[in-house]
Coordinates of C-alpha atoms in Angstrom, one line a residue:
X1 CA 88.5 119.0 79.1
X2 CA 90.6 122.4 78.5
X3 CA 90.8 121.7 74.6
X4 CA 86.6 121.2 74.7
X5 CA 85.7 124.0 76.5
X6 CA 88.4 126.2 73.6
X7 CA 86.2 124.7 71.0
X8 CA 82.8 125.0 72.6
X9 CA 84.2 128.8 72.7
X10 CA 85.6 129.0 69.2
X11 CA 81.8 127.8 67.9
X12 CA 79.5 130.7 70.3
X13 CA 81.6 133.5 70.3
X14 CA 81.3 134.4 66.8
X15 CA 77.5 133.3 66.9
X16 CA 76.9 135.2 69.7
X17 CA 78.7 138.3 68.2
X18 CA 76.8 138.0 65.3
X19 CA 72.8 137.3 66.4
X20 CA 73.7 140.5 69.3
X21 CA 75.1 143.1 66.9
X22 CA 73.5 142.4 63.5
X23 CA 70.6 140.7 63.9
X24 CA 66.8 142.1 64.7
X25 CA 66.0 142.2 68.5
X26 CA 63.8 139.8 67.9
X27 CA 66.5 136.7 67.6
X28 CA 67.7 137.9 70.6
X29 CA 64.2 137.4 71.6
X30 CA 64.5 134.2 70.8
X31 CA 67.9 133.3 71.4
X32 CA 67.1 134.7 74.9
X33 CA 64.0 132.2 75.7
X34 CA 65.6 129.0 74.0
X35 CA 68.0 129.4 76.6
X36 CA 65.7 130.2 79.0
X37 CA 63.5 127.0 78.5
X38 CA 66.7 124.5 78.0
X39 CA 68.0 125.6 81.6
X40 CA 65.0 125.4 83.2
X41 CA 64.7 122.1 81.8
X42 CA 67.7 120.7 83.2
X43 CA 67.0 122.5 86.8
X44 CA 63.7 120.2 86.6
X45 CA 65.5 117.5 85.6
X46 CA 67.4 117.9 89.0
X47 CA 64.6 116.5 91.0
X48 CA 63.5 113.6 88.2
X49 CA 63.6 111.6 91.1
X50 CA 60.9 113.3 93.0
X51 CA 57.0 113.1 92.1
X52 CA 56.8 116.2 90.6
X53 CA 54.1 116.9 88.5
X54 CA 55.2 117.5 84.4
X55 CA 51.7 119.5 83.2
X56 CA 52.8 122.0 86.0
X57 CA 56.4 122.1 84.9
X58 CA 55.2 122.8 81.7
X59 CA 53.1 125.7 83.6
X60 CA 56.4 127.3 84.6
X61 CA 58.1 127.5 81.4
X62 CA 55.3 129.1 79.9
X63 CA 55.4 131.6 82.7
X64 CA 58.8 132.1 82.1
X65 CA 57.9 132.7 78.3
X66 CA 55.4 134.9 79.3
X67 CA 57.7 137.1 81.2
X68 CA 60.6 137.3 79.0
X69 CA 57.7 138.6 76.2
X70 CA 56.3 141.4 78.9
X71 CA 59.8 142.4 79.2
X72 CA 60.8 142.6 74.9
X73 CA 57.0 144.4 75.1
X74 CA 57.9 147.1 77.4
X75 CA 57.1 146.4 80.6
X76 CA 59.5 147.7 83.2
X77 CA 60.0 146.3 86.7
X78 CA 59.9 148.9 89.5
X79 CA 63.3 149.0 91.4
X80 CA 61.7 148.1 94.8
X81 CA 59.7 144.8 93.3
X82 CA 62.7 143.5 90.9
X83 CA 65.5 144.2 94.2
X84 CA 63.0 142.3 96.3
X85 CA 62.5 140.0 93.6
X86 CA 66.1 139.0 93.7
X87 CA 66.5 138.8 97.6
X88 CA 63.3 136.7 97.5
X89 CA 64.9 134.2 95.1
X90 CA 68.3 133.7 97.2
X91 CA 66.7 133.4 100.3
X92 CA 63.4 130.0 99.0
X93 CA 66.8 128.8 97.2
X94 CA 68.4 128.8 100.7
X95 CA 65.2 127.3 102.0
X96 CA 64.6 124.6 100.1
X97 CA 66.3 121.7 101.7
X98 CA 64.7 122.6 104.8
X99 CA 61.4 122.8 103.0
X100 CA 62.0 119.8 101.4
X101 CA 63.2 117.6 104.7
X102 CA 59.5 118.4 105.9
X103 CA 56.7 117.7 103.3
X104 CA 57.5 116.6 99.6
X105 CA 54.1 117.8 98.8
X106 CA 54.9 120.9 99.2
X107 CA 57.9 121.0 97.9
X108 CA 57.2 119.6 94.2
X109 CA 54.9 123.1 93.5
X110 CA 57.9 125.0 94.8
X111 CA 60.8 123.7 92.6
X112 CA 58.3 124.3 89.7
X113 CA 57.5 128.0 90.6
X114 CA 61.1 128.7 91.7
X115 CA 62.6 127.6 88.1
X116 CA 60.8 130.2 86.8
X117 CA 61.8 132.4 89.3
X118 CA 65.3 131.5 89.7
X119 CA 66.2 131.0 85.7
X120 CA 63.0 132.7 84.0
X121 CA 62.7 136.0 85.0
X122 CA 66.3 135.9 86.1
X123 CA 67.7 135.9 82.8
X124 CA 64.2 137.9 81.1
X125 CA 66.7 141.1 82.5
X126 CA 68.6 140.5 79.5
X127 CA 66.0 141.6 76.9
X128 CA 65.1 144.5 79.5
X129 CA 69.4 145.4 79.0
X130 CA 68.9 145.0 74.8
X131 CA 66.1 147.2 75.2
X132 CA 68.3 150.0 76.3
X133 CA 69.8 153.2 74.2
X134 CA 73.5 151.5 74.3
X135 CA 71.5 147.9 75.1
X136 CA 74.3 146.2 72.5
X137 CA 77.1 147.2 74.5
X138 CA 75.4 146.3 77.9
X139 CA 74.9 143.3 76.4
X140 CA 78.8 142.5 75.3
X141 CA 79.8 144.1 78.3
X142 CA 78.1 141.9 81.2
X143 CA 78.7 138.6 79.2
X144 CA 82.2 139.4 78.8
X145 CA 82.7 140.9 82.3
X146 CA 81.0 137.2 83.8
X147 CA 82.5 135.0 81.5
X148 CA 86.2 136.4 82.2
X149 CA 86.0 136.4 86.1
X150 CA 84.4 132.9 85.7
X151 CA 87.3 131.5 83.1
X152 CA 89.9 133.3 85.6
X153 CA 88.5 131.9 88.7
X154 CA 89.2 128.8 87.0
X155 CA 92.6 128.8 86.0
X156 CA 93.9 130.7 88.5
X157 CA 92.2 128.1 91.4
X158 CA 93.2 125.4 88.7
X159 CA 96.5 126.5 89.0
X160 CA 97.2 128.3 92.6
X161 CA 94.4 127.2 94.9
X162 CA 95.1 126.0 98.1
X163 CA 92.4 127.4 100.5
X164 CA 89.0 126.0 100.2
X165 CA 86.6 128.9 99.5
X166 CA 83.2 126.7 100.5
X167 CA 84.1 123.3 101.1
X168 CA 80.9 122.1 102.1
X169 CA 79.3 123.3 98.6
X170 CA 81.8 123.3 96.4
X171 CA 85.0 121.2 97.4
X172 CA 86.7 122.5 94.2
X173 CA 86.3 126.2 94.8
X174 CA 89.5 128.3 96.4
X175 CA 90.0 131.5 97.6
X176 CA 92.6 131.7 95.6
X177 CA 90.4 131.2 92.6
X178 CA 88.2 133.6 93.9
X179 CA 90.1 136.8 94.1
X180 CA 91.7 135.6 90.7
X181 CA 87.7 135.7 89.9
X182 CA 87.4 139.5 91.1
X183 CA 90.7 141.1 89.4
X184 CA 89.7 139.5 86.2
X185 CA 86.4 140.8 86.2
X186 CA 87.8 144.3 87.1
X187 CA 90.2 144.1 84.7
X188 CA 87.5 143.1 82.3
X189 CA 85.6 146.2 83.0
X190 CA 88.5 148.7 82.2
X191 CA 89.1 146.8 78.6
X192 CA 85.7 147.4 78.3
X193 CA 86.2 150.9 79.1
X194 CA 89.0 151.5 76.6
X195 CA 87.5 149.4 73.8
X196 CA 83.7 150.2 73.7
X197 CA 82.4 151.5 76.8
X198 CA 84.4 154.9 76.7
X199 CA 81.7 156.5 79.0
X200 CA 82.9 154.1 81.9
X201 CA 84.5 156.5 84.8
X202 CA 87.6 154.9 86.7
X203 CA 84.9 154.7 89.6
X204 CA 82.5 152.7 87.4
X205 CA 85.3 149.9 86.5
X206 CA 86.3 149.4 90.1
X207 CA 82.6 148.8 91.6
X208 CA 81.0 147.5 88.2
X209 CA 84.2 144.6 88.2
X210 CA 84.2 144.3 92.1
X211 CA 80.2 144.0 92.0
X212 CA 79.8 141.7 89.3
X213 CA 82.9 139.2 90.0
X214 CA 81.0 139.0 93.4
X215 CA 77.5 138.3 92.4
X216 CA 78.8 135.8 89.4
X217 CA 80.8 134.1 92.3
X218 CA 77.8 133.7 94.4
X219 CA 75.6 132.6 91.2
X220 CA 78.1 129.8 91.2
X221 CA 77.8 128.7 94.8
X222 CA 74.3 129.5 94.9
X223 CA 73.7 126.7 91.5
X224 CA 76.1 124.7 92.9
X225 CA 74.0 124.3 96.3
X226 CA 71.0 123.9 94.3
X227 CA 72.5 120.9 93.2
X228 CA 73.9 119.3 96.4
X229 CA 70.5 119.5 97.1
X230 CA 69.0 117.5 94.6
X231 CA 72.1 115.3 94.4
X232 CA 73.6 115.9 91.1
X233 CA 76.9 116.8 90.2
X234 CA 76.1 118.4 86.7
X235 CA 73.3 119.8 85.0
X236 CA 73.6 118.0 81.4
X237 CA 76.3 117.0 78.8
X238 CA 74.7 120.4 76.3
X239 CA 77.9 122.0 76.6
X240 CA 81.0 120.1 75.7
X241 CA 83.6 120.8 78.6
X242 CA 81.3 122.6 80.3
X243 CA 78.3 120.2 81.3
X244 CA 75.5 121.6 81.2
X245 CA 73.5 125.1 80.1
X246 CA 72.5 126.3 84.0
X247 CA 76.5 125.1 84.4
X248 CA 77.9 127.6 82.3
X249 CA 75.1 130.5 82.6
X250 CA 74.7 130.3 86.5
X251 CA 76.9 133.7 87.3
X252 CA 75.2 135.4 84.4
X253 CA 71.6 134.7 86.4
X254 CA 73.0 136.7 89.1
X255 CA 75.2 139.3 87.3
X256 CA 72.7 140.5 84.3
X257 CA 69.6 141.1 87.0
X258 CA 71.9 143.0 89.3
X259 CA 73.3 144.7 86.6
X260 CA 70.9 146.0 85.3
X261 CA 69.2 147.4 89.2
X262 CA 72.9 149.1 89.4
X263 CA 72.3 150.8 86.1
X264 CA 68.9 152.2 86.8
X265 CA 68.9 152.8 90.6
X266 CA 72.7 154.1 90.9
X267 CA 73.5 155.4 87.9
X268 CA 69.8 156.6 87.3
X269 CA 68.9 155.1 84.1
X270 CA 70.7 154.8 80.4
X271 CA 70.9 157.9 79.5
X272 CA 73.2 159.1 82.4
X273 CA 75.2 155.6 82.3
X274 CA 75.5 155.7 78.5
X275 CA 76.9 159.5 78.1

């Protein structure tokens, strides 16, 4: 398992380098919606079991499409409807199960609409990020920032973790793991800081790590209670070591939209962040 998940690194890393810091905003574009659609894929696939209806699950990617285009074509969410936006997304994701114990029919449309919610215009905040002034760096910087916490939260549970963190959702989770999570992601942030992101502030690395190893933490329960729910222990086999796509990007659905509101609402845009 360890020895897969080094080579499924070894392959992206330099990819992903290469499409973000060469390559026209356009193959971001791209890059940005493939993953979009194969994620939302495998959260449908999650309830192959149910009735749902495939022409409308088609429906929903195409709105997700649609979305991450507005975005790459300038539309902006307003703070106050993408904050909302994300609070309303937690909280049907918390609902579902109880949605679900009472009337099927209504829950197929749901699931549909909520995968484009969820994992569409979730992860669309990443071409709003490319978009910006320093949208390269932004870029580099919340992928790193997630993936560390989420590779130290592993080890460090793998390795130390003896307190359940959420037993009921995810048995292998540990507190331990957890606060190995958070000082990774802060300590993420501040080589960030030194190496490309020299317009960070001492105050920036402490809530930016603190904020983010949170959030990515609760991406990971929040995934990991989708799939409880649907009763299904992994989302695919895409990623050697890693299972599947929505596996491996579920902190980054939470970290990149909130991100990105913490960038514009606190720190009032690029311009001031970037400087």
């Amino acid at each position: 398992m360890h020895s897969r998940r080094v080579y499924t690194a070894v392959v992206f890393l330099p990819f992903f380098f290469v499409l973000v810091q060469y390559l026209h905003p356009i193959a971001f574009l791209a890059f940005v919606l493939a993953g979009i659609l194969l994620t939302q894929y495998e959260y449908y696939r999650f309830h192959a079991h149910r009735a749902w209806c495939v022409p409308l699950a088609i429906v929903g990617s195409l709105l997700s499409v649609w979305l991450g285009l507005s975005f790459y074509l300038g539309y902006q969410v307003p703070i106050p409807v993408g904050l909302a936006g994300i609070v309303a997304v937690v909280g049907i994701g918390c609902l579902l199960p109880r949605i679900g114990s009472r009337t099927r029919g209504l829950t197929d449309p749901i699931i549909i609409l909520f995968g484009s919610a969820y994992i569409g215009w979730m992860l669309s905040h990443l071409i709003l990020l490319r978009g910006f002034e320093c949208g390269i760096a932004l870029i580099f910087f919340v992928f790193l920032v997630t993936w560390v916490s989420d590779t130290a939260a592993y080890y460090v549970g793998s390795s130390f973790g003896t307190h359940k963190l959420a037993p009921q959702i995810s048995p292998g989770k540990t507190i331990e793991g957890s606060v190995g999570g958070l000082v990774g992601s802060v300590m993420m942030v501040v080589i960030a800081k030194f190496g490309f992101m020299p317009w960070l502030d001492l105050e920036d690395c402490l809530i930016v790590g603190l904020l983010l190893g949170s959030v990515g933490q609760a991406g990971d329960l929040f995934e990991s209670r989708l799939k409880r729910y649907a009763g299904v222990k992994d989302s695919g086999t895409i990623l050697p070591g890693h299972g599947g796509l929505l596996d491996r990007v579920d902190s980054l659905i939470f970290t990149v939209p909130v991100f990105y509101y913490y960038v514009m609402l606190i720190k009032g845009g690029t311009k001031e962040f970037c400087t």
